[in-house]
Amino acid sequence: TQAMLRTVGGLDVRNATPDLYRLADDWRKANGYEVQEGMDYGSTTPASRARKALFSVLAQDEPNPTAIQNILKSLDKMGHPVRTEQDVNRLLFYRDPAKLIGGNKAKGITATDAQAQFRASLQGEARAAFENALQEFRRIQAKAPLLIRAAQ
């Protein structure tokens, strides 16, 4: 369909922003890392869906304090409270774009080294998308503890 639209109408309907998850999967495959086809990066439990929703609210330019408070109450009822700085760090840890790549014990490569290799492999628009994602994550990481404390 995309080729037809480009040929006939001159319209390019491809997504302009590279998909970092796909890029990470491609890099893993190219570098001999284990990759699960169709890997689900989404949530699979009520608590993980609530944590994902909390992160989404925290990512907003003007987060809704009531929404944060309601999600925190839900997580507390589920037995997965987010109260301490350690809880907040755990909430944010795997949402860090740098964590898209882990280590490879079989090859003796640490997660830090693998992440640096992945980052260095990105070029052009992919590199810009990754850097923008990192910058946005750092912004969320800086304000999340304050927003959570204020909502409690």
C-alpha positions as a printed NumPy array, in Angstrom:
array([[  0.   ,   0.   ,   0.   ],
       [  2.783,   2.414,   0.892],
       [  4.612,   1.731,  -2.378],
       [  1.383,   2.278,  -4.342],
       [  0.622,   5.549,  -2.584],
       [  4.191,   6.773,  -3.143],
       [  4.154,   5.772,  -6.818],
       [  0.686,   6.99 ,  -7.76 ],
       [  0.135,   9.917,  -5.445],
       [  3.628,  10.783,  -4.301],
       [  2.43 ,  10.357,  -0.724],
       [  4.774,   8.773,   1.797],
       [  2.729,   7.274,   4.638],
       [  5.596,   5.71 ,   6.582],
       [  6.016,   6.733,  10.184],
       [  8.68 ,   9.431,  10.299],
       [  9.87 ,   8.487,  13.773],
       [ 11.778,   5.223,  14.07 ],
       [ 10.293,   2.584,  16.375],
       [ 12.912,   2.184,  19.112],
       [ 11.562,  -1.234,  20.128],
       [ 11.917,  -2.54 ,  16.572],
       [ 15.385,  -1.012,  16.281],
       [ 16.394,  -2.698,  19.547],
       [ 15.031,  -6.061,  18.331],
       [ 16.885,  -5.674,  15.015],
       [ 20.116,  -4.828,  16.855],
       [ 19.695,  -7.849,  19.159],
       [ 19.201, -10.151,  16.155],
       [ 22.189,  -8.707,  14.3  ],
       [ 24.415,  -9.098,  17.367],
       [ 23.446, -12.624,  18.336],
       [ 21.233, -11.796,  21.308],
       [ 18.195, -13.873,  22.143],
       [ 15.062, -12.274,  20.711],
       [ 11.548, -13.493,  21.339],
       [  9.449, -12.979,  18.231],
       [  6.383, -10.893,  18.968],
       [  7.83 ,  -9.855,  22.315],
       [  5.096,  -8.068,  24.237],
       [  6.384,  -4.816,  25.667],
       [  2.95 ,  -4.12 ,  27.101],
       [  1.467,  -4.902,  30.471],
       [  0.12 ,  -8.302,  31.403],
       [ -1.21 ,  -7.903,  34.954],
       [ -3.549,  -5.379,  36.578],
       [ -0.631,  -3.978,  38.605],
       [  1.639,  -3.63 ,  35.562],
       [ -1.169,  -1.948,  33.605],
       [ -1.693,   0.449,  36.529],
       [  2.05 ,   1.212,  36.657],
       [  1.983,   1.849,  32.903],
       [ -1.006,   4.187,  33.352],
       [  0.79 ,   5.991,  36.187],
       [  3.851,   6.497,  33.997],
       [  1.605,   7.834,  31.205],
       [  0.057,  10.385,  33.554],
       [  3.474,  11.388,  34.919],
       [  4.714,  11.899,  31.34 ],
       [  2.11 ,  14.582,  30.61 ],
       [  3.199,  18.211,  30.449],
       [  0.557,  18.992,  33.077],
       [ -0.104,  15.761,  34.995],
       [ -3.497,  15.341,  36.641],
       [ -2.935,  15.048,  40.423],
       [ -6.312,  13.336,  40.919],
       [ -5.462,  10.695,  38.323],
       [ -2.086,  10.108,  39.995],
       [ -3.784,   9.808,  43.376],
       [ -6.386,   7.333,  42.042],
       [ -3.754,   5.128,  40.404],
       [ -1.615,   5.189,  43.545],
       [ -4.646,   4.091,  45.603],
       [ -5.329,   1.261,  43.136],
       [ -1.736,   0.089,  43.278],
       [ -1.825,   0.211,  47.063],
       [ -4.987,  -1.936,  47.132],
       [ -3.297,  -4.437,  44.777],
       [ -0.352,  -4.732,  47.15 ],
       [  2.045,  -2.845,  44.84 ],
       [  2.364,   0.561,  46.51 ],
       [  4.458,   3.346,  45.06 ],
       [  5.421,   5.378,  48.121],
       [  9.175,   5.502,  48.553],
       [ 11.939,   6.751,  46.302],
       [ 12.881,   3.1  ,  45.735],
       [  9.3  ,   2.366,  44.576],
       [  9.475,   5.286,  42.133],
       [ 12.856,   4.112,  40.843],
       [ 11.419,   0.632,  40.307],
       [  8.459,   2.151,  38.446],
       [ 10.798,   4.036,  36.121],
       [ 13.647,   1.534,  35.738],
       [ 12.459,  -0.486,  32.728],
       [ 10.849,   2.503,  31.056],
       [ 14.304,   4.008,  30.557],
       [ 15.016,   3.889,  26.799],
       [ 18.617,   2.93 ,  27.564],
       [ 17.303,  -0.301,  29.107],
       [ 15.962,  -1.527,  25.752],
       [ 19.175,  -3.544,  25.501],
       [ 20.459,  -5.851,  28.2  ],
       [ 23.741,  -7.694,  28.597],
       [ 24.726, -10.952,  26.958],
       [ 26.2  , -13.308,  29.553],
       [ 27.001, -15.921,  26.902],
       [ 29.274, -13.411,  25.155],
       [ 30.541, -11.793,  28.363],
       [ 29.026,  -8.405,  27.485],
       [ 27.604,  -6.279,  30.29 ],
       [ 24.331,  -4.408,  29.913],
       [ 26.208,  -1.089,  30.063],
       [ 28.541,  -2.123,  27.217],
       [ 25.673,  -3.494,  25.111],
       [ 23.644,  -0.32 ,  25.645],
       [ 26.622,   1.793,  24.539],
       [ 27.084,  -0.38 ,  21.443],
       [ 23.384,  -0.076,  20.57 ],
       [ 23.441,   3.698,  21.029],
       [ 26.552,   4.01 ,  18.877],
       [ 24.916,   1.93 ,  16.139],
       [ 22.04 ,   4.383,  15.712],
       [ 22.327,   6.882,  12.888],
       [ 20.371,   9.911,  11.685],
       [ 16.684,   9.965,  12.577],
       [ 16.978,   6.823,  14.707],
       [ 19.713,   8.428,  16.807],
       [ 17.689,  11.626,  17.177],
       [ 14.591,   9.659,  18.237],
       [ 16.621,   7.745,  20.817],
       [ 18.226,  10.905,  22.225],
       [ 14.824,  12.622,  22.377],
       [ 13.346,   9.608,  24.193],
       [ 16.227,   9.707,  26.693],
       [ 15.791,  13.427,  27.262],
       [ 12.035,  13.023,  27.799],
       [ 12.608,  10.099,  30.158],
       [ 15.066,  12.164,  32.231],
       [ 12.457,  14.943,  32.465],
       [  9.839,  12.46 ,  33.73 ],
       [ 12.384,  10.889,  36.087],
       [ 13.17 ,  14.279,  37.63 ],
       [  9.568,  15.288,  38.295],
       [  7.972,  11.902,  39.14 ],
       [  9.011,  11.742,  42.821],
       [  7.654,  15.235,  43.488],
       [  4.362,  14.523,  41.731],
       [  3.882,  11.231,  43.564],
       [  4.692,  12.788,  46.94 ],
       [  2.256,  15.629,  46.271],
       [ -0.525,  13.178,  45.337],
       [ -0.174,  11.098,  48.501]])
